[in-house]
XYZ file of C-alpha atoms in Angstrom:
315
model
C -32.444 -16.432 -2.753
C -29.085 -18.193 -3.218
C -27.699 -20.287 -0.380
C -25.164 -18.319 1.692
C -22.794 -21.294 1.948
C -22.696 -21.539 -1.839
C -21.659 -17.888 -1.915
C -18.910 -18.609 0.629
C -17.645 -21.493 -1.483
C -17.666 -19.329 -4.611
C -15.719 -16.551 -2.852
C -13.213 -19.063 -1.477
C -12.670 -20.590 -4.940
C -11.920 -17.146 -6.371
C -9.499 -16.176 -3.575
C -7.785 -19.600 -3.526
C -7.476 -19.755 -7.308
C -8.806 -23.280 -7.765
C -11.563 -25.574 -6.587
C -9.155 -28.082 -5.101
C -7.376 -25.395 -3.064
C -10.703 -23.981 -1.873
C -11.824 -27.476 -0.957
C -8.723 -28.054 1.162
C -9.296 -24.778 2.999
C -12.941 -25.587 3.710
C -12.587 -29.330 4.298
C -14.577 -30.266 1.186
C -13.724 -32.498 -1.754
C -13.172 -30.882 -5.171
C -16.240 -32.750 -6.426
C -18.442 -31.201 -3.746
C -17.033 -27.733 -4.440
C -17.653 -28.136 -8.177
C -21.207 -29.354 -7.536
C -21.994 -26.381 -5.291
C -20.631 -23.900 -7.842
C -22.750 -25.504 -10.584
C -25.795 -25.336 -8.308
C -25.173 -21.636 -7.686
C -24.767 -20.951 -11.415
C -27.968 -22.858 -12.174
C -29.789 -20.867 -9.509
C -28.543 -17.577 -10.954
C -28.973 -18.646 -14.570
C -25.484 -17.545 -15.596
C -21.920 -18.827 -15.691
C -19.701 -17.334 -12.985
C -16.428 -19.146 -13.679
C -14.593 -20.241 -16.806
C -12.864 -23.545 -16.064
C -9.781 -25.040 -17.702
C -7.599 -27.948 -16.686
C -5.095 -25.571 -15.062
C -6.995 -22.597 -13.737
C -10.266 -20.774 -13.333
C -11.213 -17.256 -14.337
C -14.258 -15.173 -13.522
C -16.703 -14.193 -16.227
C -17.918 -10.605 -16.344
C -21.017 -11.671 -14.396
C -18.811 -13.576 -11.971
C -16.673 -10.502 -11.285
C -19.681 -8.353 -10.466
C -21.213 -11.110 -8.354
C -17.940 -11.651 -6.471
C -17.625 -7.968 -5.540
C -21.092 -8.066 -4.005
C -20.636 -11.451 -2.349
C -17.553 -10.410 -0.372
C -19.443 -7.342 0.859
C -22.313 -9.600 1.953
C -19.968 -12.018 3.709
C -18.237 -9.152 5.519
C -21.619 -7.889 6.729
C -22.576 -11.387 7.897
C -19.307 -11.649 9.822
C -20.057 -8.346 11.519
C -23.602 -9.468 12.353
C -22.281 -12.665 13.932
C -19.743 -10.704 15.955
C -22.477 -8.326 17.148
C -24.681 -11.178 18.355
C -21.805 -13.119 19.914
C -20.344 -10.197 21.868
C -23.126 -7.667 22.046
C -21.101 -5.218 19.972
C -19.308 -4.980 16.652
C -16.119 -6.511 18.075
C -13.233 -6.834 15.630
C -12.480 -10.475 14.950
C -11.437 -12.845 12.191
C -8.564 -12.493 9.731
C -7.547 -9.121 8.340
C -5.891 -9.335 4.918
C -3.675 -6.305 4.226
C -1.400 -5.355 1.317
C 1.395 -2.801 1.807
C 4.565 -1.549 0.068
C 7.552 -3.768 0.870
C 9.894 -1.349 2.634
C 7.180 0.616 4.400
C 5.468 -2.531 5.630
C 8.729 -3.936 6.978
C 9.787 -0.683 8.670
C 6.537 0.901 9.823
C 3.822 -1.763 10.054
C 5.474 -5.017 11.117
C 7.132 -3.595 14.289
C 3.719 -2.493 15.620
C 1.607 -5.565 14.825
C 2.247 -7.012 18.279
C 0.740 -3.943 19.934
C -2.225 -4.032 17.552
C -2.892 -7.728 18.177
C -2.602 -7.268 21.946
C -5.400 -4.706 21.701
C -7.456 -6.952 19.378
C -7.000 -10.543 20.604
C -9.734 -11.953 18.336
C -7.974 -10.757 15.196
C -5.195 -12.249 13.107
C -3.372 -10.354 10.329
C -2.299 -11.592 6.914
C 0.181 -8.932 5.730
C 1.349 -9.194 2.109
C 4.223 -6.928 1.063
C 4.685 -5.940 -2.582
C 5.395 -2.703 -4.397
C 2.831 -3.045 -7.188
C -0.800 -2.050 -6.666
C -2.905 -5.116 -5.874
C -6.481 -5.659 -7.018
C -8.083 -5.203 -3.606
C -11.447 -6.670 -4.541
C -10.254 -9.312 -6.988
C -7.472 -10.559 -4.701
C -9.672 -10.587 -1.604
C -7.889 -7.914 0.464
C -9.676 -6.051 3.224
C -7.516 -2.997 2.636
C -4.248 -1.823 1.118
C -1.728 0.734 2.324
C -0.621 2.919 -0.573
C 1.883 5.721 -0.958
C 0.557 7.621 -3.929
C -1.306 10.563 -5.355
C -4.639 8.827 -5.609
C -6.923 9.294 -8.587
C -10.668 8.825 -8.650
C -11.766 5.223 -8.248
C -14.559 3.086 -6.847
C -12.469 2.557 -3.709
C -12.545 4.522 -0.485
C -9.304 6.073 0.819
C -8.339 7.586 4.164
C -5.194 9.704 4.344
C -3.050 8.470 7.234
C -0.006 10.751 7.059
C 1.842 13.215 4.827
C 4.743 11.956 2.732
C 7.821 14.167 2.339
C 10.250 13.185 -0.417
C 13.513 15.063 -0.697
C 16.704 14.992 -2.755
C 19.676 13.738 -0.769
C 23.177 12.272 -0.969
C 25.839 10.994 1.392
C 28.631 13.288 2.652
C 31.131 10.961 0.945
C 29.454 11.395 -2.440
C 29.277 15.184 -2.020
C 32.950 15.319 -1.012
C 33.877 13.622 -4.303
C 31.451 15.341 -6.672
C 30.471 18.569 -4.950
C 26.970 19.684 -4.061
C 24.716 20.507 -7.066
C 23.769 24.168 -7.272
C 20.725 23.755 -9.503
C 18.541 21.171 -11.192
C 20.543 21.688 -14.393
C 23.775 21.016 -12.493
C 22.219 17.917 -10.945
C 21.126 16.501 -14.303
C 24.350 17.284 -16.159
C 27.007 16.485 -13.566
C 25.650 14.020 -11.035
C 24.609 10.381 -10.730
C 20.853 10.210 -10.126
C 19.644 6.912 -8.660
C 16.096 5.624 -9.088
C 14.208 2.370 -9.342
C 12.602 1.666 -12.703
C 9.119 2.723 -11.577
C 10.424 5.987 -10.043
C 11.842 7.473 -13.255
C 11.423 10.355 -13.980
C 11.430 12.362 -10.758
C 8.468 14.742 -10.670
C 9.558 17.708 -8.600
C 8.043 20.989 -7.505
C 10.428 23.923 -7.107
C 10.652 27.718 -7.200
C 9.748 27.788 -10.900
C 6.956 25.226 -10.720
C 6.946 21.536 -11.686
C 9.975 19.894 -13.280
C 10.620 16.352 -14.482
C 14.111 14.959 -14.015
C 15.247 11.910 -15.970
C 17.594 9.732 -13.969
C 20.787 8.290 -15.463
C 23.038 6.035 -13.395
C 25.418 3.092 -13.808
C 23.085 1.106 -11.532
C 19.626 0.173 -12.828
C 17.228 -1.785 -10.641
C 13.574 -2.506 -9.984
C 14.177 -2.397 -6.219
C 13.711 0.742 -4.156
C 15.723 -0.902 -1.376
C 18.716 -1.315 -3.707
C 18.528 2.419 -4.479
C 18.467 3.168 -0.757
C 21.551 1.096 -0.052
C 23.446 2.618 -3.011
C 22.494 6.098 -1.787
C 23.865 5.445 1.699
C 26.991 3.847 0.220
C 27.753 7.054 -1.701
C 26.972 5.922 -5.238
C 24.808 8.917 -6.150
C 21.876 11.245 -5.451
C 18.353 9.950 -4.847
C 14.817 11.173 -4.216
C 13.698 9.468 -0.993
C 10.883 9.658 1.516
C 11.706 10.724 5.053
C 9.997 7.591 6.408
C 12.721 5.648 4.598
C 15.817 7.669 5.558
C 14.857 9.699 8.642
C 17.483 8.076 10.921
C 20.236 8.568 8.334
C 19.369 12.263 8.018
C 19.390 12.756 11.781
C 22.697 10.892 12.139
C 24.377 12.828 9.320
C 24.800 9.785 7.077
C 22.757 11.609 4.428
C 22.339 15.295 3.597
C 19.437 17.066 1.918
C 20.431 18.877 -1.289
C 18.520 21.468 -3.308
C 16.052 21.879 -0.407
C 13.662 24.097 -2.372
C 12.788 21.107 -4.567
C 10.383 18.469 -3.287
C 8.092 15.822 -4.706
C 4.396 16.670 -4.907
C 2.678 17.287 -1.561
C -0.382 15.496 -2.983
C 1.419 12.189 -2.506
C 0.348 10.778 0.835
C 0.084 7.616 2.881
C -3.406 6.170 2.452
C -5.495 3.252 3.637
C -7.577 2.120 0.667
C -10.504 -0.271 0.955
C -13.570 -1.364 -1.047
C -16.486 1.025 -1.075
C -18.907 -0.533 1.378
C -21.802 0.963 3.232
C -20.814 -0.791 6.470
C -17.107 -0.840 7.211
C -16.132 -4.085 8.991
C -14.877 -3.504 12.520
C -11.610 -5.317 11.801
C -10.835 -2.831 9.007
C -11.929 0.173 11.036
C -9.801 -0.646 14.096
C -6.698 -1.255 11.973
C -7.084 2.007 10.066
C -7.709 3.890 13.323
C -4.626 2.249 14.844
C -2.383 3.352 11.959
C -3.873 6.850 11.853
C -3.121 7.301 15.548
C 0.345 5.760 15.169
C 1.385 8.068 12.308
C -0.767 11.206 12.333
C -0.191 14.606 10.739
C 3.345 14.774 12.173
C 4.580 11.169 11.875
C 7.312 9.942 14.184
C 9.745 9.360 11.304
C 9.877 13.145 10.699
C 10.868 13.862 14.303
C 13.827 16.213 14.466
C 13.596 17.119 10.769
C 11.349 20.176 11.087
C 14.025 22.660 10.042
C 14.980 20.571 7.012
C 11.385 20.003 5.957
C 10.320 23.649 6.210
C 10.249 25.146 2.717
C 11.262 28.767 2.127
C 8.308 31.170 1.927
C 8.932 31.679 -1.802
C 8.165 28.033 -2.613
C 5.705 27.048 0.082
C 2.587 28.208 -1.766
C 3.597 26.512 -5.014
C 4.617 23.186 -3.430
């Protein structure tokens, strides 16, 4: 059987990106780290890492080994916590990835409450809008707003996501309110970030794709949000992003019978493991309780979110 510490060193090298960085984190010299990796490879009879002067990369065997090693290390951490406290107490560092705007608006403000309830935990929250490699990048879980396809990962739906077409009263005063999708496409400025084009909508006549054309092009969803509020054009936005503006009248829903797919939801996604670490479980449970089937950001929007009977079944 391979030495557990050698496995820890291997996992740390992969997550840190280099042997020298892993050595600094673990208080070991690069020479010792390199020696332990070689010893592990000799024991296994295969190369785990491809080394160059600038970086390391996992071999195919290394990738498969790494996925299993981090599961083993997580189980060991849970076993230690069980012995130390007599229960599977959540402790250690929780590494989470989340979308930028959502993480800033709906995760960060509640971390204090979560940490107060879990004093043996610390949280490493990384915000980015692209999907991270949860296993390869060493994350415990990721928060994703998506229509999830089949994968080797496990997902728990935390809340529904409602995305609606909207514009500011100032924009509508200048350009009028669109009466149809055709009117919207032909006569209005449609704002979207690069990865949100086209809009995939569901309406009275079924699904429709809308190509967006605007004088502002950006890769930032937050830029689209600010342009929307400033009256530049129409946008497809989630209610978690613009709920206050809708309630305050700074934005108005248009073409209310058109929505984005109801299959898009807020999910916690994590590696498929037989034993879910307590630190992951308590964080997912915390978010599920915080958001729920009727999340707080939709408060006061029930009338606006209710679809007419003619479109409810199709959407």
